[in-house]
PDB file of C-alpha atoms in Angstrom:
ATOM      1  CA  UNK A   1       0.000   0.000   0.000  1.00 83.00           C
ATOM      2  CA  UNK A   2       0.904   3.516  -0.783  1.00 89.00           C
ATOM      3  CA  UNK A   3       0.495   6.138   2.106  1.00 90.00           C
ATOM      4  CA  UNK A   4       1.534   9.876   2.844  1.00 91.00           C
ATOM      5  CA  UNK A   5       0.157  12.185   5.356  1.00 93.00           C
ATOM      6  CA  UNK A   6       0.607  16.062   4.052  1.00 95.00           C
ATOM      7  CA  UNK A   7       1.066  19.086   5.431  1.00 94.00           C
ATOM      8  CA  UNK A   8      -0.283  22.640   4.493  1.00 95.00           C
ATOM      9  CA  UNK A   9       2.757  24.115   2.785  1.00 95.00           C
ATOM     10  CA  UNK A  10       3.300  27.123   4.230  1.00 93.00           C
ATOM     11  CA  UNK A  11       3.367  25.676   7.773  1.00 91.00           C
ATOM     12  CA  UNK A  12       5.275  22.774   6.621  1.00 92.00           C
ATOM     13  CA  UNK A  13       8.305  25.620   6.163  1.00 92.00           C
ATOM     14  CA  UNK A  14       7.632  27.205   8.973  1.00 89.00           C
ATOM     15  CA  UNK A  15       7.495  24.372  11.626  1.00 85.00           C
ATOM     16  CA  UNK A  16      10.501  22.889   9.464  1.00 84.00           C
ATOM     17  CA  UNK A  17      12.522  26.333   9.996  1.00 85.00           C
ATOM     18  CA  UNK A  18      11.740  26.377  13.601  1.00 83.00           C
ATOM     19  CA  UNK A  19      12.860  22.939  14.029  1.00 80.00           C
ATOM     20  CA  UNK A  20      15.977  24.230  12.600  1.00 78.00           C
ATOM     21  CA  UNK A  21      16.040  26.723  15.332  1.00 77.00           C
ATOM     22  CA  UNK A  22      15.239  24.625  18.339  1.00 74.00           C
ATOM     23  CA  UNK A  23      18.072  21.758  16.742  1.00 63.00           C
ATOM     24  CA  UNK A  24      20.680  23.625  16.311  1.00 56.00           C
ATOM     25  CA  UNK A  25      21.888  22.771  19.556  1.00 55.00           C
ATOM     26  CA  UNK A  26      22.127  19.385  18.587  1.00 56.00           C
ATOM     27  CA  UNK A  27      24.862  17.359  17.152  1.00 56.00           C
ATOM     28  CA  UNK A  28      23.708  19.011  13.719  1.00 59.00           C
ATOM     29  CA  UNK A  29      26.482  19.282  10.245  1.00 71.00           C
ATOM     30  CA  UNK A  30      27.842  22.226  10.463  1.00 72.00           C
ATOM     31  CA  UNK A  31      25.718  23.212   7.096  1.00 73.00           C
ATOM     32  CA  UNK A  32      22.507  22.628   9.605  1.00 71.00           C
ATOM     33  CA  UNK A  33      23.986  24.126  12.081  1.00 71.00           C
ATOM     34  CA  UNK A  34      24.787  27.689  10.050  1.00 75.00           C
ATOM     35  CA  UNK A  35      21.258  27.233   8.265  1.00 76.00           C
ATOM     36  CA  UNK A  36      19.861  27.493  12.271  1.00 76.00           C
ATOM     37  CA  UNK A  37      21.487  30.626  12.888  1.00 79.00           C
ATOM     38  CA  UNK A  38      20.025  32.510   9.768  1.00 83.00           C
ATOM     39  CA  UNK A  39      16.462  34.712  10.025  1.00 84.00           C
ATOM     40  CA  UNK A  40      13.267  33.374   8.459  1.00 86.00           C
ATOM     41  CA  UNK A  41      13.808  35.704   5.726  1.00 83.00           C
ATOM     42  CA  UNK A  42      17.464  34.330   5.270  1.00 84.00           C
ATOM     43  CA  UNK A  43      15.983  30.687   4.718  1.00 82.00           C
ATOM     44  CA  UNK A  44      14.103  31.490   2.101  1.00 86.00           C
ATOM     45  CA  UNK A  45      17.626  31.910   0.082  1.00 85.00           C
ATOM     46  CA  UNK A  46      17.776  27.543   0.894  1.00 84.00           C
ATOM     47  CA  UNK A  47      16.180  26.323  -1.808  1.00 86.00           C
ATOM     48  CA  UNK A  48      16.681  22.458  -0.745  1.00 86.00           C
ATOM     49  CA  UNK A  49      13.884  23.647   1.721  1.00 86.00           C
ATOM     50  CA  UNK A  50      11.449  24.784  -0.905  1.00 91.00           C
ATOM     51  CA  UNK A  51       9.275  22.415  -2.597  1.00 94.00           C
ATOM     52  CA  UNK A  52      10.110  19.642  -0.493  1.00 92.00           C
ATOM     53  CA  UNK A  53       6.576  17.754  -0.719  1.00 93.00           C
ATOM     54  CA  UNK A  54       6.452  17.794  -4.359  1.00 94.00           C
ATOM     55  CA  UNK A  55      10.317  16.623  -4.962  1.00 93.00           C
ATOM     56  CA  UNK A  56       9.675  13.424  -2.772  1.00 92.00           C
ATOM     57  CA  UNK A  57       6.194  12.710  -3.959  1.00 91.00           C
ATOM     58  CA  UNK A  58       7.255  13.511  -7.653  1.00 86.00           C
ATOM     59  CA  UNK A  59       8.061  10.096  -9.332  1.00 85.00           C
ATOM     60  CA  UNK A  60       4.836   8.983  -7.928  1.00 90.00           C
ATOM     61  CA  UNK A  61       0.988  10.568  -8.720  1.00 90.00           C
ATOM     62  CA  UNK A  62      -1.328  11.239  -6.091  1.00 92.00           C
ATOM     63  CA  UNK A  63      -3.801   9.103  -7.770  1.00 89.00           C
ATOM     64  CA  UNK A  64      -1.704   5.857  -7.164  1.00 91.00           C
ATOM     65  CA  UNK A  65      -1.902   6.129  -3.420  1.00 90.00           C
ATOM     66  CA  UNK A  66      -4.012   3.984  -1.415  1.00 87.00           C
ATOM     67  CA  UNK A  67      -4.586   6.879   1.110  1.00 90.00           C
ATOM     68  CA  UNK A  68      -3.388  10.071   1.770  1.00 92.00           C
ATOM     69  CA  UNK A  69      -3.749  11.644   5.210  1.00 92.00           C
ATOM     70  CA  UNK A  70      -4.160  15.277   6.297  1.00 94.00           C
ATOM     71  CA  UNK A  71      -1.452  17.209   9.345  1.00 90.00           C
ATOM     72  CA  UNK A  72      -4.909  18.916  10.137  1.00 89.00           C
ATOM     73  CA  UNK A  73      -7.120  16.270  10.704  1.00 89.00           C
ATOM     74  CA  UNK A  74      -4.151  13.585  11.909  1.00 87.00           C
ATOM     75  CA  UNK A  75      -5.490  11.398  14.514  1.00 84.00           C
ATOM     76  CA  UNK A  76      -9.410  10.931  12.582  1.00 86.00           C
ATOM     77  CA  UNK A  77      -7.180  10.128   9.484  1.00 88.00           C
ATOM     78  CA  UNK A  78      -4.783   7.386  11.178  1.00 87.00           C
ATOM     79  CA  UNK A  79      -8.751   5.796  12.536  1.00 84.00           C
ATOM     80  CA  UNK A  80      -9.602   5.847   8.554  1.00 87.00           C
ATOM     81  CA  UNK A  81      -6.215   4.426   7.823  1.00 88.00           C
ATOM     82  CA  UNK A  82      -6.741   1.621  10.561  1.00 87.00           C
ATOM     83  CA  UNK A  83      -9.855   0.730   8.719  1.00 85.00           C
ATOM     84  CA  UNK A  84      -8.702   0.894   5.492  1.00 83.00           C
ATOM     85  CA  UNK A  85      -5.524  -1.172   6.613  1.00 86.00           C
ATOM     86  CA  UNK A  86      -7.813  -3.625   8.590  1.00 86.00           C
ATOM     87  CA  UNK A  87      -5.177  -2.758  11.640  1.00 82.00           C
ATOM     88  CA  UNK A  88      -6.432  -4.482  14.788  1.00 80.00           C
ATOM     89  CA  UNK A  89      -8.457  -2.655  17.659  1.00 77.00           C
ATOM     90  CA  UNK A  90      -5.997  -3.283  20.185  1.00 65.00           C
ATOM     91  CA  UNK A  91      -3.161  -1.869  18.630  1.00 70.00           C
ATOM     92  CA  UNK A  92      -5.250   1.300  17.535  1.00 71.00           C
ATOM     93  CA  UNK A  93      -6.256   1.701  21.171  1.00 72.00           C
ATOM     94  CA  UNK A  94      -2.597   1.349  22.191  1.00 68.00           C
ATOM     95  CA  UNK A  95      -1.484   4.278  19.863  1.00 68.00           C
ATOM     96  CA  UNK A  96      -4.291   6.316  20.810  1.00 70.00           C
ATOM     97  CA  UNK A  97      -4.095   5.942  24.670  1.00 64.00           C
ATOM     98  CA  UNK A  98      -0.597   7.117  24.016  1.00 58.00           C
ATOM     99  CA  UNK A  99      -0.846   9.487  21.350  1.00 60.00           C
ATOM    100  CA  UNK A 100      -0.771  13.315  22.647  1.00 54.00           C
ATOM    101  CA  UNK A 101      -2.255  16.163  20.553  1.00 51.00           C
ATOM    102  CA  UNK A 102       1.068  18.065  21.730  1.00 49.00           C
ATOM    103  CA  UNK A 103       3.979  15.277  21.079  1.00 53.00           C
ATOM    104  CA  UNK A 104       5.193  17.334  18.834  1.00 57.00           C
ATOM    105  CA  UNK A 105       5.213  20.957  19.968  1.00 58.00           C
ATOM    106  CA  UNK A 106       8.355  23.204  20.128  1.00 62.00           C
ATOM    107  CA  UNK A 107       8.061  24.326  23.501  1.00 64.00           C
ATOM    108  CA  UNK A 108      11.075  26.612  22.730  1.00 65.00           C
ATOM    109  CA  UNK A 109       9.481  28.344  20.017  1.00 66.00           C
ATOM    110  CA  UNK A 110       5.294  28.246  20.935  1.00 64.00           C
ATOM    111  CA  UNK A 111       2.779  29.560  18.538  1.00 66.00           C
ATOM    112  CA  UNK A 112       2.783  32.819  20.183  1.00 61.00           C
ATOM    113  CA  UNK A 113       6.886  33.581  19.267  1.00 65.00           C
ATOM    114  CA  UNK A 114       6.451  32.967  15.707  1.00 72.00           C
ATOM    115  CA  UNK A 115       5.378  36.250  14.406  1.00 81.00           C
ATOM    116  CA  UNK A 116       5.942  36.349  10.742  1.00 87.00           C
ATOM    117  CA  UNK A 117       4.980  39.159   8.609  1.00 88.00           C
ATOM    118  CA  UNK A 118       2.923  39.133   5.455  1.00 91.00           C
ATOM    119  CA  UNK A 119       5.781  40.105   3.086  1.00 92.00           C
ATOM    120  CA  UNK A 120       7.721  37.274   4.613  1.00 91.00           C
ATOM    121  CA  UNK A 121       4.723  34.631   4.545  1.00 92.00           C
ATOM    122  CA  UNK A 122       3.892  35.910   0.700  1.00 94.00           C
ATOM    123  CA  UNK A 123       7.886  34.655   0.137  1.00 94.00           C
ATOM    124  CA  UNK A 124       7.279  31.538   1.601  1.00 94.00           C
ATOM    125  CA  UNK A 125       4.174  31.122  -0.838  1.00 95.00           C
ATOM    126  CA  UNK A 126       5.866  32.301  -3.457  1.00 95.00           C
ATOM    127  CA  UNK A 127       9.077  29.522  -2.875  1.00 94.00           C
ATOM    128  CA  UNK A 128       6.851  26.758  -2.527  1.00 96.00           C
ATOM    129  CA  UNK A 129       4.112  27.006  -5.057  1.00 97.00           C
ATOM    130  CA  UNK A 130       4.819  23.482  -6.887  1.00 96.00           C
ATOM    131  CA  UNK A 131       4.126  22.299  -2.774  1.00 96.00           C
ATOM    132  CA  UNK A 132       1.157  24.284  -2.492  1.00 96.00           C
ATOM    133  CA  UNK A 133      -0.298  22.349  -5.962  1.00 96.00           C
ATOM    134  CA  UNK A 134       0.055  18.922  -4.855  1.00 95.00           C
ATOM    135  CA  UNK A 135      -1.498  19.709  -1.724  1.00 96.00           C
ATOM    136  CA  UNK A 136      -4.152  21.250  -2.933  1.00 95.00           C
ATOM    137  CA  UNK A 137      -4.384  18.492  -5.519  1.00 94.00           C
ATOM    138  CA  UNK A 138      -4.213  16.055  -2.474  1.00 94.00           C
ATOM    139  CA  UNK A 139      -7.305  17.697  -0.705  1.00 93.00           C
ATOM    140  CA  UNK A 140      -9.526  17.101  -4.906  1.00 92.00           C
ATOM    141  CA  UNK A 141      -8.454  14.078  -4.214  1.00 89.00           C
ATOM    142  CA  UNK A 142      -9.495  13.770  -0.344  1.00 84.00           C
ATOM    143  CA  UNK A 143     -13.363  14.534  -1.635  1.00 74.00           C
ATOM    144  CA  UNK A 144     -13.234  11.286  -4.087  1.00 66.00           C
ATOM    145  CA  UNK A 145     -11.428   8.553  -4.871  1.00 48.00           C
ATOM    146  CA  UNK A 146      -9.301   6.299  -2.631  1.00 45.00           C
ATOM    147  CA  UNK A 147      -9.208   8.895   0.114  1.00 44.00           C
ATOM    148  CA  UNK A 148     -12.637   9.633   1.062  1.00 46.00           C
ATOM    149  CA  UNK A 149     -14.157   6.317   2.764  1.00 44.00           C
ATOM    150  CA  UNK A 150     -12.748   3.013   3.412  1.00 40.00           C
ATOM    151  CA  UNK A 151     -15.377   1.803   1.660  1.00 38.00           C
ATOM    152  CA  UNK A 152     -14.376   3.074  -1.538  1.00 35.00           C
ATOM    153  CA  UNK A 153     -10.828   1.407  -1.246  1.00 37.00           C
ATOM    154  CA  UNK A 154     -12.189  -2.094  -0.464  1.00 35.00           C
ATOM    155  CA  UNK A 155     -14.084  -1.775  -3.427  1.00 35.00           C
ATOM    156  CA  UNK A 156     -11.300  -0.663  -5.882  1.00 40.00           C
ATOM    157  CA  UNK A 157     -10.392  -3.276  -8.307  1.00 37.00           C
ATOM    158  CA  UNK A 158      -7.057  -1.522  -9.009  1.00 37.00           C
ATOM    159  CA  UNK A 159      -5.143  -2.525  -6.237  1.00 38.00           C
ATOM    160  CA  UNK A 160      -4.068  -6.193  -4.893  1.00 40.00           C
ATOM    161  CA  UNK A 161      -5.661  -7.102  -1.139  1.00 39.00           C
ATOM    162  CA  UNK A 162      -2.455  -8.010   0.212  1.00 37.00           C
TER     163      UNK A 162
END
């Protein structure tokens, strides 16, 4: 089975820039490490962090995968993908006794410390436009399709049950 969860593009950067931030003091490469150091602004001169949905999802279409799974809606998408993927209860009920809507937070940079302006945010747009495409692409495709309802997947001839 082919499976990607997405992210909205423009926070995709973001959150990836701030994880930058809050790694550097990790045992980064020195390239990570300098890349930490520079402004938001700055980053936008990296272009191996523009685009970076569509250049790993590119030798594949969206319309061969078996499901595709939303940042946004995370947790009601992995219940779909259980269904779809015939995952047991137990195991389900495991990941979401454990799961935590906040496991992934930057508590050293919260939502309130990113302040980015609009000339900055219209950059980020503007570098990752072939991202914001297949995502919105991805969200056609949520409405029909493979994506929308287990249902629909059982009942697709195209793909093997294994």
């Amino acid at each position: 089975k082919i499976v990607s969860f997405l992210r909205d593009p423009i926070e995709r950067y973001i959150s990836h820039f701030f994880h930058l931030k809050r790694s550097r003091i990790r045992s980064l490469g020195l390239q990570h490490q300098l890349h930490s150091r520079l402004p938001i602004w700055g980053h936008l001169c990296l272009t191996p962090y523009h685009n970076v949905m569509s250049r790993s999802l590119k030798p594949l279409p969206l319309k061969r995968f078996d499901f595709i799974g939303f940042h946004n809606t995370f947790r009601d998408d992995v219940f779909t993908l259980a269904s779809v993927m015939h995952w047991p209860e137990a195991t389900l009920a495991a990941w979401d006794s454990h799961a935590n809507g906040h496991a992934n937070v930057n508590k050293e940079f919260p939502q309130s410390a990113r302040k980015i302006s609009k000339v900055t945010l219209t950059l980020i747009r503007l570098a990752n436009t072939d991202d914001a495409e297949v995502y919105t692409q991805a969200l056609v495709l949520r409405g029909s399709s493979v994506c929308a309802e287990p249902e629909m997947v059982s009942n697709d001839t195209r793909r093997d049950k294994s």
